[in-house]
Amino acid sequence: MIEYRTLRVALLGAGSVGSQVAKQLLEHGDELASRAGTRIELVGIAVRDVDARRDVDLPRHLFTTDAQTLILGADVVIELIGGIEPARSYLLQAINSGADVVTANKALLATHGPELFAAAEQVGAQLYYEAAVGGAIPIIRPLRDSLAGDRVNRILGIVNGTTNYILDRMDTEGDDLESALAAATALGYAEADPTADIGGYDAAQKAAILASLAFHTSVPHDAVYREGIEGITKEQIDSARKAGYVVKLLAICERILDPATGRDGVSARVYPALVSRKHPLAAVHGANNAVFVQAENAGDLMFYGAGAGGPQTASAVLGDLVSAARRHVVGGPGVAESTHADIPVLDIGSVLTRYQVSLEVADEPGVLARIAGVFSDHGVSVEVVEQSTPRSLGGEATPVRESPARGATLVIGTHEAPEAALAATVAALAANEVVTSVASVLRVEGA
Amino acid sequence: MIEYRTLRVALLGAGSVGSQVAKQLLEHGDELASRAGTRIELVGIAVRDVDARRDVDLPRHLFTTDAQTLILGADVVIELIGGIEPARSYLLQAINSGADVVTANKALLATHGPELFAAAEQVGAQLYYEAAVGGAIPIIRPLRDSLAGDRVNRILGIVNGTTNYILDRMDTEGDDLESALAAATALGYAEADPTADIGGYDAAQKAAILASLAFHTSVPHDAVYREGIEGITKEQIDSARKAGYVVKLLAICERILDPATGRDGVSARVYPALVSRKHPLAAVHGANNAVFVQAENAGDLMFYGAGAGGPQTASAVLGDLVSAARRHVVGGPGVAESTHADIPVLDIGSVLTRYQVSLEVADEPGVLARIAGVFSDHGVSVEVVEQSTPRSLGGEATPVRESPARGATLVIGTHEAPEAALAATVAALAANEVVTSVASVLRVEGA
């Protein structure tokens, strides 16, 4: 009989993830313990209200409202409160008392990651956060460890299940944004206030975490360029389908050339983009997540699975707990977060992208020439132009004629160009008298 | 300026992977060092013939034929020789001298894994083998660490790029096996003697490694049931397509009920199987690999990427090297391989599967009733029967009539049943006088 040391685990928070973690620990603690080589004891669960209703029935004696005392007696602290405070203070307290910490708190990592990593490094503690991005999908360890000997060039991530559900439903069911959102809310995918998801804020936090990891540098979440899906219309989804694309909200982390220095820079950005239906990301349906990684030697990799949910996120948290327990057996300081590369984070204007622009244009001779002139004036090269009349929208695009018919719609796809030039082109188009309106502007990614 | 300790790395083998590892280490050693927090020095490369031609130009002074002396002076030994001996002796020597070891040697792990893990545990060394399965795809760490707090129930893996290329080509180009194999050979995907790939031996070794990891138990490679793709015909691929399936060579690792004890057992098996075209694995084309994992809490996960190739495999090896280097900084013993669960490995006969059987049957009244009788005699429930005449093969299946037309083909899909009962059914069908021949037997997986 092996004599195990005991790992004392404190849990902060008993929401949908926390209560699942507690349940699994109480039911399968022995199994986890034998995998880790140490006994694992859940010493307590700190909550605001001991009497609140929980998803799972848990022993009442484990609950406490005194998080700080609970943390003091723990070898590992699992933080599942969410938000910035008091989560940040509790984690710093835990780290400073020498405990390893496990968290699923993307908002906290995206805003105070460097502070937490520095505190952990100082005392030799380890911070685990596999659950912070992509729910149960292992993506943190692969980037941090498996790809540590490679050079990641680009990440395209579907990292927000709510928006993927909505966009997928608009594509497959023909819903408009409003009714797709209502369906997501009814299924519990969207929260009462869906701004964090719809506005791309959640995805931007995850982009900051992924970019920091992938490029071994520190990318604050407010350096992530962000657009949400609020403006996405049924018409855009339909046109995309006809052109062989699907619209996905992407978190993009890219190693690009800094035009100012000619050296490596990092771009992290979130926006809805057109993705070819042949791209592996196009097959990610419903509320699923996937992270597509392009590395110098490894080539194209993809990690796919459920991006949220209590049991799913608990799986990632418990995997981190077993890692912490194994480390506890071995002893010694934790591995410091690798941010040595210190690559500058560049503005969206420096990024090279491709635009697809739909314009409603006046019925005048020479319109196409004038539109084309606006693109060339900004140094943007046009790849393809298609014309369709309003009535044919939803039908086949018709070939371009020099003089568009009354109230025609032009769909213009560009070659790759600097984002700043593309944005300036669109502004100039909007101001041009032959343009009735700019109906849609979407970037094309993943080509 | 941080003062780093130096990690002395010995490389055994300079083939397509080894020479890439050496090249990357020499060119990007500083980058890897800063990620690891230690200086990394390639102290030598052991080869059989110093003067042999290499894929990559490497400094001649690094080469030696004296592997044993090289190993003695190393902190980390990277074994990329392949095969059982002398790889096994070298790795044991390295481990016993206290070095951590990195290997891509699936054959060695599948046959002598327990011996190597025990040796490593005894001295507190660590054995890394991310490159042994799925090339650059991170799958070892996700199973070993990320999912350590969950319960894996099933793995369906496309883990052999050569056979996936061949089957994909038969499906998309209409090639027969022979010409698809010739194409694979011409592209360098298949070796001169393709037996290890085509016969499923390579996949079986990987299945043993994945099953051992996923179920925390020891699964020897000779306990893996194995069928290759030698018998797969163009006709089978075509019929599969028409029925909404694609044929994939799958490595299947499954937690099943041991019928003898009513407790958990493990099945590891490799065979070509019908996979629904809607399954994520169906979209894995060319020589790519993918591992589909079903876990209790995490749900469905998939890991996708290039399964082979020098730079790709080198990426995984170098990721392991950075992990070893980080561990070297921290010190302390390695984490022992978790095989505590000690679940029995069950025979293929205990597995529940679904069969799709194509029979050529005689032109007699009452044939269908007699065929159906054979299934029911063996306790196998039939889900669907379709009849097609030989001429309509390649066309639409026609509805079943009680008396099949002259030389008709019956395609029978079963419900899930024990493999032993299904195999006995097929044997009885083959011996039945109304059956002219059993044209095809394929299992259906991933439903």
PDB file of N, CA and C in Angstrom, chain B residues 15-45:
ATOM      1  N   GLY B  15      18.426  10.856 -39.237  1.00  0.00           N
ATOM      2  CA  GLY B  15      17.569  10.635 -40.395  1.00  0.00           C
ATOM      3  C   GLY B  15      16.741  11.877 -40.666  1.00  0.00           C
ATOM      4  N   SER B  16      15.557  11.689 -41.247  1.00  0.00           N
ATOM      5  CA  SER B  16      14.783  12.864 -41.659  1.00  0.00           C
ATOM      6  C   SER B  16      14.339  13.678 -40.444  1.00  0.00           C
ATOM      7  N   VAL B  17      13.994  13.005 -39.348  1.00  0.00           N
ATOM      8  CA  VAL B  17      13.595  13.738 -38.144  1.00  0.00           C
ATOM      9  C   VAL B  17      14.832  14.248 -37.397  1.00  0.00           C
ATOM     10  N   GLY B  18      15.806  13.353 -37.191  1.00  0.00           N
ATOM     11  CA  GLY B  18      17.004  13.714 -36.429  1.00  0.00           C
ATOM     12  C   GLY B  18      17.744  14.903 -37.020  1.00  0.00           C
ATOM     13  N   SER B  19      17.886  14.915 -38.351  1.00  0.00           N
ATOM     14  CA  SER B  19      18.630  16.017 -38.953  1.00  0.00           C
ATOM     15  C   SER B  19      17.861  17.330 -38.818  1.00  0.00           C
ATOM     16  N   GLN B  20      16.518  17.257 -38.846  1.00  0.00           N
ATOM     17  CA  GLN B  20      15.716  18.465 -38.619  1.00  0.00           C
ATOM     18  C   GLN B  20      15.853  18.960 -37.185  1.00  0.00           C
ATOM     19  N   VAL B  21      15.866  18.011 -36.237  1.00  0.00           N
ATOM     20  CA  VAL B  21      16.017  18.401 -34.833  1.00  0.00           C
ATOM     21  C   VAL B  21      17.355  19.107 -34.644  1.00  0.00           C
ATOM     22  N   ALA B  22      18.414  18.534 -35.222  1.00  0.00           N
ATOM     23  CA  ALA B  22      19.743  19.136 -35.088  1.00  0.00           C
ATOM     24  C   ALA B  22      19.763  20.527 -35.721  1.00  0.00           C
ATOM     25  N   LYS B  23      19.193  20.635 -36.896  1.00  0.00           N
ATOM     26  CA  LYS B  23      19.168  21.920 -37.603  1.00  0.00           C
ATOM     27  C   LYS B  23      18.457  22.995 -36.779  1.00  0.00           C
ATOM     28  N   GLN B  24      17.274  22.647 -36.263  1.00  0.00           N
ATOM     29  CA  GLN B  24      16.505  23.615 -35.478  1.00  0.00           C
ATOM     30  C   GLN B  24      17.265  24.019 -34.217  1.00  0.00           C
ATOM     31  N   LEU B  25      17.894  23.022 -33.587  1.00  0.00           N
ATOM     32  CA  LEU B  25      18.629  23.301 -32.353  1.00  0.00           C
ATOM     33  C   LEU B  25      19.793  24.241 -32.626  1.00  0.00           C
ATOM     34  N   LEU B  26      20.476  24.013 -33.736  1.00  0.00           N
ATOM     35  CA  LEU B  26      21.629  24.858 -34.055  1.00  0.00           C
ATOM     36  C   LEU B  26      21.176  26.262 -34.479  1.00  0.00           C
ATOM     37  N   GLU B  27      20.049  26.335 -35.195  1.00  0.00           N
ATOM     38  CA  GLU B  27      19.608  27.638 -35.702  1.00  0.00           C
ATOM     39  C   GLU B  27      18.795  28.433 -34.673  1.00  0.00           C
ATOM     40  N   HIS B  28      17.973  27.727 -33.890  1.00  0.00           N
ATOM     41  CA  HIS B  28      17.072  28.433 -32.977  1.00  0.00           C
ATOM     42  C   HIS B  28      17.307  28.064 -31.513  1.00  0.00           C
ATOM     43  N   GLY B  29      18.491  27.571 -31.223  1.00  0.00           N
ATOM     44  CA  GLY B  29      18.794  27.141 -29.861  1.00  0.00           C
ATOM     45  C   GLY B  29      18.573  28.244 -28.836  1.00  0.00           C
ATOM     46  N   ASP B  30      18.933  29.489 -29.185  1.00  0.00           N
ATOM     47  CA  ASP B  30      18.787  30.594 -28.238  1.00  0.00           C
ATOM     48  C   ASP B  30      17.326  30.851 -27.908  1.00  0.00           C
ATOM     49  N   GLU B  31      16.499  30.773 -28.948  1.00  0.00           N
ATOM     50  CA  GLU B  31      15.059  30.983 -28.767  1.00  0.00           C
ATOM     51  C   GLU B  31      14.493  29.919 -27.819  1.00  0.00           C
ATOM     52  N   LEU B  32      14.852  28.655 -28.092  1.00  0.00           N
ATOM     53  CA  LEU B  32      14.372  27.574 -27.226  1.00  0.00           C
ATOM     54  C   LEU B  32      14.917  27.750 -25.816  1.00  0.00           C
ATOM     55  N   ALA B  33      16.176  28.156 -25.714  1.00  0.00           N
ATOM     56  CA  ALA B  33      16.803  28.323 -24.404  1.00  0.00           C
ATOM     57  C   ALA B  33      16.064  29.361 -23.582  1.00  0.00           C
ATOM     58  N   SER B  34      15.694  30.484 -24.222  1.00  0.00           N
ATOM     59  CA  SER B  34      15.031  31.533 -23.449  1.00  0.00           C
ATOM     60  C   SER B  34      13.636  31.083 -23.030  1.00  0.00           C
ATOM     61  N   ARG B  35      13.005  30.241 -23.842  1.00  0.00           N
ATOM     62  CA  ARG B  35      11.700  29.711 -23.428  1.00  0.00           C
ATOM     63  C   ARG B  35      11.844  28.754 -22.250  1.00  0.00           C
ATOM     64  N   ALA B  36      12.957  28.035 -22.231  1.00  0.00           N
ATOM     65  CA  ALA B  36      13.144  27.015 -21.203  1.00  0.00           C
ATOM     66  C   ALA B  36      13.785  27.583 -19.945  1.00  0.00           C
ATOM     67  N   GLY B  37      14.483  28.701 -20.092  1.00  0.00           N
ATOM     68  CA  GLY B  37      15.204  29.250 -18.951  1.00  0.00           C
ATOM     69  C   GLY B  37      16.516  28.538 -18.688  1.00  0.00           C
ATOM     70  N   THR B  38      17.092  27.927 -19.704  1.00  0.00           N
ATOM     71  CA  THR B  38      18.387  27.274 -19.564  1.00  0.00           C
ATOM     72  C   THR B  38      19.081  27.293 -20.909  1.00  0.00           C
ATOM     73  N   ARG B  39      20.413  27.300 -20.925  1.00  0.00           N
ATOM     74  CA  ARG B  39      21.114  27.204 -22.188  1.00  0.00           C
ATOM     75  C   ARG B  39      21.007  25.757 -22.679  1.00  0.00           C
ATOM     76  N   ILE B  40      20.880  25.568 -23.986  1.00  0.00           N
ATOM     77  CA  ILE B  40      20.758  24.222 -24.540  1.00  0.00           C
ATOM     78  C   ILE B  40      21.917  23.997 -25.500  1.00  0.00           C
ATOM     79  N   GLU B  41      22.701  22.949 -25.252  1.00  0.00           N
ATOM     80  CA  GLU B  41      23.840  22.677 -26.124  1.00  0.00           C
ATOM     81  C   GLU B  41      23.729  21.287 -26.735  1.00  0.00           C
ATOM     82  N   LEU B  42      23.750  21.229 -28.030  1.00  0.00           N
ATOM     83  CA  LEU B  42      23.789  19.934 -28.718  1.00  0.00           C
ATOM     84  C   LEU B  42      25.229  19.437 -28.669  1.00  0.00           C
ATOM     85  N   VAL B  43      25.471  18.426 -27.819  1.00  0.00           N
ATOM     86  CA  VAL B  43      26.868  18.013 -27.609  1.00  0.00           C
ATOM     87  C   VAL B  43      27.327  16.980 -28.627  1.00  0.00           C
ATOM     88  N   GLY B  44      26.396  16.315 -29.292  1.00  0.00           N
ATOM     89  CA  GLY B  44      26.839  15.348 -30.299  1.00  0.00           C
ATOM     90  C   GLY B  44      25.682  14.598 -30.917  1.00  0.00           C
ATOM     91  N   ILE B  45      25.969  13.997 -32.075  1.00  0.00           N
ATOM     92  CA  ILE B  45      24.967  13.234 -32.818  1.00  0.00           C
ATOM     93  C   ILE B  45      25.556  11.860 -33.108  1.00  0.00           C
TER      94      ILE B  45
END
